[in-house]
mmCIF file of C-alpha atoms and ligand atoms in Angstrom:
data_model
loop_
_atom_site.group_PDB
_atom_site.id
_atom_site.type_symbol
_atom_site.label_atom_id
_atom_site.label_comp_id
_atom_site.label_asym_id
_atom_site.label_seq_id
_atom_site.Cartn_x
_atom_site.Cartn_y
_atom_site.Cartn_z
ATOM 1 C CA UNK A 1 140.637 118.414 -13.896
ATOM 2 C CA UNK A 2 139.250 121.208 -12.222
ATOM 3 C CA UNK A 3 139.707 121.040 -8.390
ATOM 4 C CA UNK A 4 136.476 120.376 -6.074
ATOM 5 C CA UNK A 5 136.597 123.218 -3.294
ATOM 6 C CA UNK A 6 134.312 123.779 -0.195
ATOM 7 C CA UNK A 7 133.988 127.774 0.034
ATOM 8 C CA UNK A 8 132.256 129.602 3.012
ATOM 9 C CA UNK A 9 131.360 133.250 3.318
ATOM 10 C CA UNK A 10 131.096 134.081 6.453
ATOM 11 C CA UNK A 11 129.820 137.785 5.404
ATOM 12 C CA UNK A 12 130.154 140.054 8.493
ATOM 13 C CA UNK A 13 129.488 137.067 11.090
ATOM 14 C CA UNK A 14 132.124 136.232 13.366
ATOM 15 C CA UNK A 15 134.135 137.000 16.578
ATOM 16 C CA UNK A 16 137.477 135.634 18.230
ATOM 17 C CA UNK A 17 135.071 133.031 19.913
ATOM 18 C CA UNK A 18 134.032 132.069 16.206
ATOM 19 C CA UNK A 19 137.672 130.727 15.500
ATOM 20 C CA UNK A 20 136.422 127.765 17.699
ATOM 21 C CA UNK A 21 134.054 126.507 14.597
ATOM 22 C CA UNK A 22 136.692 127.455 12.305
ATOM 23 C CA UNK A 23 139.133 125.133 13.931
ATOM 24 C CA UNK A 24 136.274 122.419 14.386
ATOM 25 C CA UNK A 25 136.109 123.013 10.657
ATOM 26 C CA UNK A 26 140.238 122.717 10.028
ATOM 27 C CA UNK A 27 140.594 119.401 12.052
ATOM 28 C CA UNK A 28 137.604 117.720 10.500
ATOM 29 C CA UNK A 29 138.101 119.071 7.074
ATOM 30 C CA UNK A 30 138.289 115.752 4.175
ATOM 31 C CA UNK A 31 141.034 114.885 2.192
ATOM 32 C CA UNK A 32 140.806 115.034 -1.320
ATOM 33 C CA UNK A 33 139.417 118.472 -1.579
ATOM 34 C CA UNK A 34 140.429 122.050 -0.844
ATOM 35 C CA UNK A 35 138.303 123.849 2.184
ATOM 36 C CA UNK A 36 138.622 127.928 2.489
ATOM 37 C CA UNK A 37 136.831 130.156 4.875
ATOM 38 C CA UNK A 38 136.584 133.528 4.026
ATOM 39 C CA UNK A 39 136.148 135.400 7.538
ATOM 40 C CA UNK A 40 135.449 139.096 7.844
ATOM 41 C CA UNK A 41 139.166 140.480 7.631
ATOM 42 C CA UNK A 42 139.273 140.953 11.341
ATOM 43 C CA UNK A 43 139.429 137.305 12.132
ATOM 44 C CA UNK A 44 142.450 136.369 8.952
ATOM 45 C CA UNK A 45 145.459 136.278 11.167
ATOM 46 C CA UNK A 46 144.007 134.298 13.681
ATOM 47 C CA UNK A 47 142.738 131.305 11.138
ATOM 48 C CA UNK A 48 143.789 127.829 11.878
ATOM 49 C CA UNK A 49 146.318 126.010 9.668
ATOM 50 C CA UNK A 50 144.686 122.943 7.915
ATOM 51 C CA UNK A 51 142.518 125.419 5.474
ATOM 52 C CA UNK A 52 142.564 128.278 3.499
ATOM 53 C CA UNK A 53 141.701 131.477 4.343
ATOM 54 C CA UNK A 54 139.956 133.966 2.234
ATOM 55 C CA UNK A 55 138.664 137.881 1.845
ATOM 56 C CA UNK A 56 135.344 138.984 1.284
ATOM 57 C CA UNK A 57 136.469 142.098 -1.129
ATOM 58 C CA UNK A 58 140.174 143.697 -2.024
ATOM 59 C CA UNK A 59 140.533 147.743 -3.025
ATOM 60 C CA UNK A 60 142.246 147.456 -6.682
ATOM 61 C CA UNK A 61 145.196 149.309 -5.405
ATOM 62 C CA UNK A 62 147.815 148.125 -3.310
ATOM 63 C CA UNK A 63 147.726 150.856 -0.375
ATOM 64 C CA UNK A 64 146.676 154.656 -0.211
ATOM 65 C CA UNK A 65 144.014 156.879 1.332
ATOM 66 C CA UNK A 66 140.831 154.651 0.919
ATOM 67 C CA UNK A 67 139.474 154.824 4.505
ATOM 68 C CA UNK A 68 138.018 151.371 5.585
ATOM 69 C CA UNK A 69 139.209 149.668 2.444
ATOM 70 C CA UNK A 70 141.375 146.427 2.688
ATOM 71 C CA UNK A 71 144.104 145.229 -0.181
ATOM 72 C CA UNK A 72 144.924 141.738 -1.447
ATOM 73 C CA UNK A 73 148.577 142.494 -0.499
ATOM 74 C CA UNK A 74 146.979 143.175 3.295
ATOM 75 C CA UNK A 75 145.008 140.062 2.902
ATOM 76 C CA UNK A 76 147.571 138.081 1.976
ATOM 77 C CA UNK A 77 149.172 139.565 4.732
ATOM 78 C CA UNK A 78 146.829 138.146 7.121
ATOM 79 C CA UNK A 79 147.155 134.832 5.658
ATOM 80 C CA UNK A 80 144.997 134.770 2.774
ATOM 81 C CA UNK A 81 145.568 132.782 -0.174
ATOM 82 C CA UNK A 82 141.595 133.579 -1.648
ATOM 83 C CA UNK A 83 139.627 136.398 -2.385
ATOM 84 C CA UNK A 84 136.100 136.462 -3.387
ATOM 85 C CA UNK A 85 135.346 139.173 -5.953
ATOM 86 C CA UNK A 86 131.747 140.405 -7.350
ATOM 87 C CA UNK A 87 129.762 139.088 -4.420
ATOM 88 C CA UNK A 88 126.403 140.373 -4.997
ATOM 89 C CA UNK A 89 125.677 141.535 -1.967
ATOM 90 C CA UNK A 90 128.717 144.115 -2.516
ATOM 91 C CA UNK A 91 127.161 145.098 -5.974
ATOM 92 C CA UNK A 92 123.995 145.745 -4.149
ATOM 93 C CA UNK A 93 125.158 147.568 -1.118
ATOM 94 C CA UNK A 94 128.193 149.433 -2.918
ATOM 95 C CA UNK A 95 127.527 149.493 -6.291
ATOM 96 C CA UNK A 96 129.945 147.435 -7.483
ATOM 97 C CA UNK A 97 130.199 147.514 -11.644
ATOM 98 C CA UNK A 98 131.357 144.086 -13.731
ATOM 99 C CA UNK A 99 134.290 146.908 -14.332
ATOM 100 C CA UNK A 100 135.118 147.119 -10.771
ATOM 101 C CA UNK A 101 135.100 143.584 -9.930
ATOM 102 C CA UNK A 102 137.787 143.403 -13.095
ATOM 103 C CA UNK A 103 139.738 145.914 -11.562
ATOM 104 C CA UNK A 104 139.331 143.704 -7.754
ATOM 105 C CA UNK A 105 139.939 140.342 -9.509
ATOM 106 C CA UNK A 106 143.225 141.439 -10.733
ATOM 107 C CA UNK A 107 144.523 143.455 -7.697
ATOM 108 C CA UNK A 108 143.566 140.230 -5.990
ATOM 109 C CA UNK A 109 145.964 138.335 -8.571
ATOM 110 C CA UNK A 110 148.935 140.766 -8.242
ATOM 111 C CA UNK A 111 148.385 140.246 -4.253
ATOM 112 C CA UNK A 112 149.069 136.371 -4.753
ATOM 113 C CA UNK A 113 145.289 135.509 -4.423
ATOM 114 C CA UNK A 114 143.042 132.940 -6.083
ATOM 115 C CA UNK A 115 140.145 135.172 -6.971
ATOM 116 C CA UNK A 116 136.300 133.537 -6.734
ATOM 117 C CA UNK A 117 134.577 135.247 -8.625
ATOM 118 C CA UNK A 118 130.175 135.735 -8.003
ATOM 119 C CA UNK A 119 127.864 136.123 -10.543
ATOM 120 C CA UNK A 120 124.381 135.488 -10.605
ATOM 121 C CA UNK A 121 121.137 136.715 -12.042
ATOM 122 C CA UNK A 122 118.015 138.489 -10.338
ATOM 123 C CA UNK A 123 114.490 136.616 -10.237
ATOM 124 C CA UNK A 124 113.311 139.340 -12.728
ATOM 125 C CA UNK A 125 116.119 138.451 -15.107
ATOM 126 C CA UNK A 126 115.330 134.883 -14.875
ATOM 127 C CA UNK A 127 111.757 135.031 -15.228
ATOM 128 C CA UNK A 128 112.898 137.826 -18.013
ATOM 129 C CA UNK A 129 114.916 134.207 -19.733
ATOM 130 C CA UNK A 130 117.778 136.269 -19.354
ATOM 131 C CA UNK A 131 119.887 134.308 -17.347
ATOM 132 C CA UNK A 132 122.396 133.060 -19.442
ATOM 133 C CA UNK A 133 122.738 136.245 -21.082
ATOM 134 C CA UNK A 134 123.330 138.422 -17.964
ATOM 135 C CA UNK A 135 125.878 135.661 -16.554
ATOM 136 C CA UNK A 136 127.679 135.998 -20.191
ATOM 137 C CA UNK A 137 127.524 139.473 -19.825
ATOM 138 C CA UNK A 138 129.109 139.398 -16.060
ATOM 139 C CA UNK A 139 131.709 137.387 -17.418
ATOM 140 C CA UNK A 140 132.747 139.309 -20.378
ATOM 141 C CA UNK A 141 132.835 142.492 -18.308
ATOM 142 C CA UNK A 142 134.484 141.076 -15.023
ATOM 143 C CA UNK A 143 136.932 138.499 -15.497
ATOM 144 C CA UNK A 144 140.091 139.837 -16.443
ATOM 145 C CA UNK A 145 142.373 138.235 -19.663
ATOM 146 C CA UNK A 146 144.956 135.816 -18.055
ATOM 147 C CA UNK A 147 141.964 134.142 -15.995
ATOM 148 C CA UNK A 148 142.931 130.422 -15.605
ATOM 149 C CA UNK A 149 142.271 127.788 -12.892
ATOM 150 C CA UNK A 150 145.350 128.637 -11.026
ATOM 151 C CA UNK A 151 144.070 132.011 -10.465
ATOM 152 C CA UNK A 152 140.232 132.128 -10.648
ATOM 153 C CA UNK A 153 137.690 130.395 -9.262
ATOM 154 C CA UNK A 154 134.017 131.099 -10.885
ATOM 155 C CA UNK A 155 131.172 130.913 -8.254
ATOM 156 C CA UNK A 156 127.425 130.993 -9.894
ATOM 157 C CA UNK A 157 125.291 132.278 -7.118
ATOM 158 C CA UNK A 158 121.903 133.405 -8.390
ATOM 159 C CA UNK A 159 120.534 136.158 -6.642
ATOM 160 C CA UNK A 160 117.138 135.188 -5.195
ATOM 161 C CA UNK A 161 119.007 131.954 -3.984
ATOM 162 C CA UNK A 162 121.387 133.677 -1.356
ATOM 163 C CA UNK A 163 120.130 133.817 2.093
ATOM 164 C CA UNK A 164 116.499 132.816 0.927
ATOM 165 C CA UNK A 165 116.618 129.062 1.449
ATOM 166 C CA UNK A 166 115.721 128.556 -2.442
ATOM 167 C CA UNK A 167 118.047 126.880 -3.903
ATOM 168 C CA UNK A 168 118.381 126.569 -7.526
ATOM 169 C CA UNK A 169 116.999 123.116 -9.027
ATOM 170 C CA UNK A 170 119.662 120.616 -10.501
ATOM 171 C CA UNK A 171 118.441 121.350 -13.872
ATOM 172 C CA UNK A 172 119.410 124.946 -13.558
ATOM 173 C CA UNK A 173 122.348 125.000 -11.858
ATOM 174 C CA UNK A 174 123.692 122.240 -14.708
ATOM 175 C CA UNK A 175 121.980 124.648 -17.385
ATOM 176 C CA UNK A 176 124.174 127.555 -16.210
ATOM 177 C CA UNK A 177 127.438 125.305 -15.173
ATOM 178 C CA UNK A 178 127.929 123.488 -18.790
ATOM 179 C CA UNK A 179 127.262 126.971 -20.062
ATOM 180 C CA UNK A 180 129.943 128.510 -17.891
ATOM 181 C CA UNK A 181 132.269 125.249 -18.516
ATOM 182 C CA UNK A 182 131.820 126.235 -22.287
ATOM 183 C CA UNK A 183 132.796 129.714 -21.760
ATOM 184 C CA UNK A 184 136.018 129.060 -18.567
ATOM 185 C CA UNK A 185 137.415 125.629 -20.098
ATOM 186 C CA UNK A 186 137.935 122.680 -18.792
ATOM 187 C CA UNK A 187 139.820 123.092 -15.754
ATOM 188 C CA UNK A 188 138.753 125.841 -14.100
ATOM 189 C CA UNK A 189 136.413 125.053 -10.762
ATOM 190 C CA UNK A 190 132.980 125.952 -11.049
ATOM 191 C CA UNK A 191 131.113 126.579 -7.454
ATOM 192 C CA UNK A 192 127.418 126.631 -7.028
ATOM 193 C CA UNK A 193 125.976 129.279 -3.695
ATOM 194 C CA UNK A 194 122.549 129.922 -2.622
ATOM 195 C CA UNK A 195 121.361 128.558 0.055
ATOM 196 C CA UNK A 196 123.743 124.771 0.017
ATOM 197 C CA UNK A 197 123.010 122.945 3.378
ATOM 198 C CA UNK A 198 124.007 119.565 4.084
ATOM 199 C CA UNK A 199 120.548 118.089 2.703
ATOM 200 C CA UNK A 200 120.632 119.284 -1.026
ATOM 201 C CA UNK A 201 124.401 119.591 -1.295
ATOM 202 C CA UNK A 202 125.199 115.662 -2.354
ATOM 203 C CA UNK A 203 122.450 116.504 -5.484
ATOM 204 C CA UNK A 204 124.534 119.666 -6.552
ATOM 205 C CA UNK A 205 127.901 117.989 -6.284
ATOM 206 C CA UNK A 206 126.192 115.064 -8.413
ATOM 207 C CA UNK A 207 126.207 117.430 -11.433
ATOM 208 C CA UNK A 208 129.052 117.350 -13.758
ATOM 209 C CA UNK A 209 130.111 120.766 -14.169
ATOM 210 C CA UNK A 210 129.627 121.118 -10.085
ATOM 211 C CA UNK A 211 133.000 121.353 -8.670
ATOM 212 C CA UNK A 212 132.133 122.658 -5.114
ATOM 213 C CA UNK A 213 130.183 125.218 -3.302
ATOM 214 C CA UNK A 214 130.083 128.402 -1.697
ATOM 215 C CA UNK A 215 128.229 128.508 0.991
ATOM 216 C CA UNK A 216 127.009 131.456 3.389
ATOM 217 C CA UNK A 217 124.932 130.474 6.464
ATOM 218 C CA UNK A 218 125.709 126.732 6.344
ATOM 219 C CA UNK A 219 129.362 127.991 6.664
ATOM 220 C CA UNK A 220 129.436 129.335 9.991
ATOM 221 C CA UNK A 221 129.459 126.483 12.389
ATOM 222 C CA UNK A 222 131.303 123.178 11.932
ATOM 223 C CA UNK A 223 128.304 121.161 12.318
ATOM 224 C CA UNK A 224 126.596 122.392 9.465
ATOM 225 C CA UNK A 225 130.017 123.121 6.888
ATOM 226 C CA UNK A 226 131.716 120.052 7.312
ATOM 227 C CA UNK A 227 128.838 117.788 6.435
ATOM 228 C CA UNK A 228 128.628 119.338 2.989
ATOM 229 C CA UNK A 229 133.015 119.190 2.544
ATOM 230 C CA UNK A 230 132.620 115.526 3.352
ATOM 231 C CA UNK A 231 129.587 115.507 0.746
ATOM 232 C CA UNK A 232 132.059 117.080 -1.910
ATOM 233 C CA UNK A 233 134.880 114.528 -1.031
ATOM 234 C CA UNK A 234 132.570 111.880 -1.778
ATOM 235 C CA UNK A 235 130.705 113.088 -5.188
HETATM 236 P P1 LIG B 301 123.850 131.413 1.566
HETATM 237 O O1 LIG B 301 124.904 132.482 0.958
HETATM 238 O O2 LIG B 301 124.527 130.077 1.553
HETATM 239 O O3 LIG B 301 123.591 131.919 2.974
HETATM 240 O O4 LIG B 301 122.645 131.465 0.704
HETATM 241 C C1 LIG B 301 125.705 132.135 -0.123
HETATM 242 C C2 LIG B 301 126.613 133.277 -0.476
HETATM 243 O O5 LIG B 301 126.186 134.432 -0.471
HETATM 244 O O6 LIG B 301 127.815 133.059 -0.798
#
């Protein structure tokens, strides 16, 4: 049985005063299902026990002269035990290749981390009826061989869902989640992100191949996270 998990990105929101919402979040956080915030790296060592703590990114290699660059092994440092890999976002503003989030998803492994990995399809590529293709095609180039659900985590965020307020319909997100259950097997979590708020989350969850969520905006204050954890613990 895949395991349901509550994911939130906190991109690069969040000072010391934020570790208030992330303890709100740790002391209200359900049974029954795993909750991880992924904090810029700034804020790791200071995350409350009672959830797990995630990076946004990890270098591939261990250490060296990358200036700014961060490494599982630092992460898990910090007190990671997640990564997220292939956020588009980072393809977008770095250029990330399906090759480079391979190379990220397993330095995140060798660090100790459970890599969730993002992929999701443009509106063009949609509209294109690409998007089962493209996702396929993110897959075969990015996730490494070994991937199981002990390691990986698969997050489907379509693109022109993050941030937007659009979130996908039920129909699609089950079209592309029995898909991706097809291709990952049956134990390995599938997330939904784009745009999950308290108030279409319990429809998501609803879906069979839904095992969670990973949410951006909705993520950074208790009051709007923990409605959609408790929303998982119940589906
Ligand atoms: P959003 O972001 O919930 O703000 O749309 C989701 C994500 O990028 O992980």
């Amino acid at each position: 049985m895949p395991q349901k998990i509550a994911a939130g990105n906190w991109k690069m929101n969040g000072m010391r005063a934020s570790l208030d919402e992330a303890r709100a979040v740790a002391s209200g956080a359900p049974d029954g299902i795993t909750t991880v915030l992924c904090p810029p790296a700034t804020l790791l060592a200071a995350m409350p026990e009672g959830l797990a703590a995630g990076g946004q990114y990890c270098h591939p290699a261990v250490k060296g002269a990358h200036t700014g660059d961060i490494s599982a092994e630092m992460l898990a440092d910090a007190g990671a035990s997640h990564c997220i890999t292939g956020h588009s976002e980072r393809r977008a503003d770095h250029g990330e290749t399906d090759a480079d989030v391979r190379a990220q998803t397993e330095a995140a492994w060798r660090g100790g981390l459970i890599a969730i990995l993002c992929i999701g399809e443009t509106l063009a590529e949609r509209e294109a009826g690409r998007t089962l293709d493209v996702l396929m095609g993110q897959l075969d180039g990015s996730l490494p061989e070994g991937a199981g659900p002990a390691n990986t985590i698969i997050a489907y965020e379509p693109v022109w869902a993050i941030g937007t307020g659009k979130v996908a319909t039920p129909d699609q997100v089950a079209e592309v989640h029995d898909a991706l259950r097809g291709r990952v097997g049956p134990d390995m979590s599938l997330l939904y992100g784009g745009s999950v708020k308290a108030g279409n989350a319990a429809e998501l969850f609803a879906l069979v191949n839904v095992d969670g969520a990973l949410v951006g905006g909705a993520s950074l204050t208790a009051a709007d996270f923990l409605p959609i954890a408790e929303a998982l613990a119940a589906s």
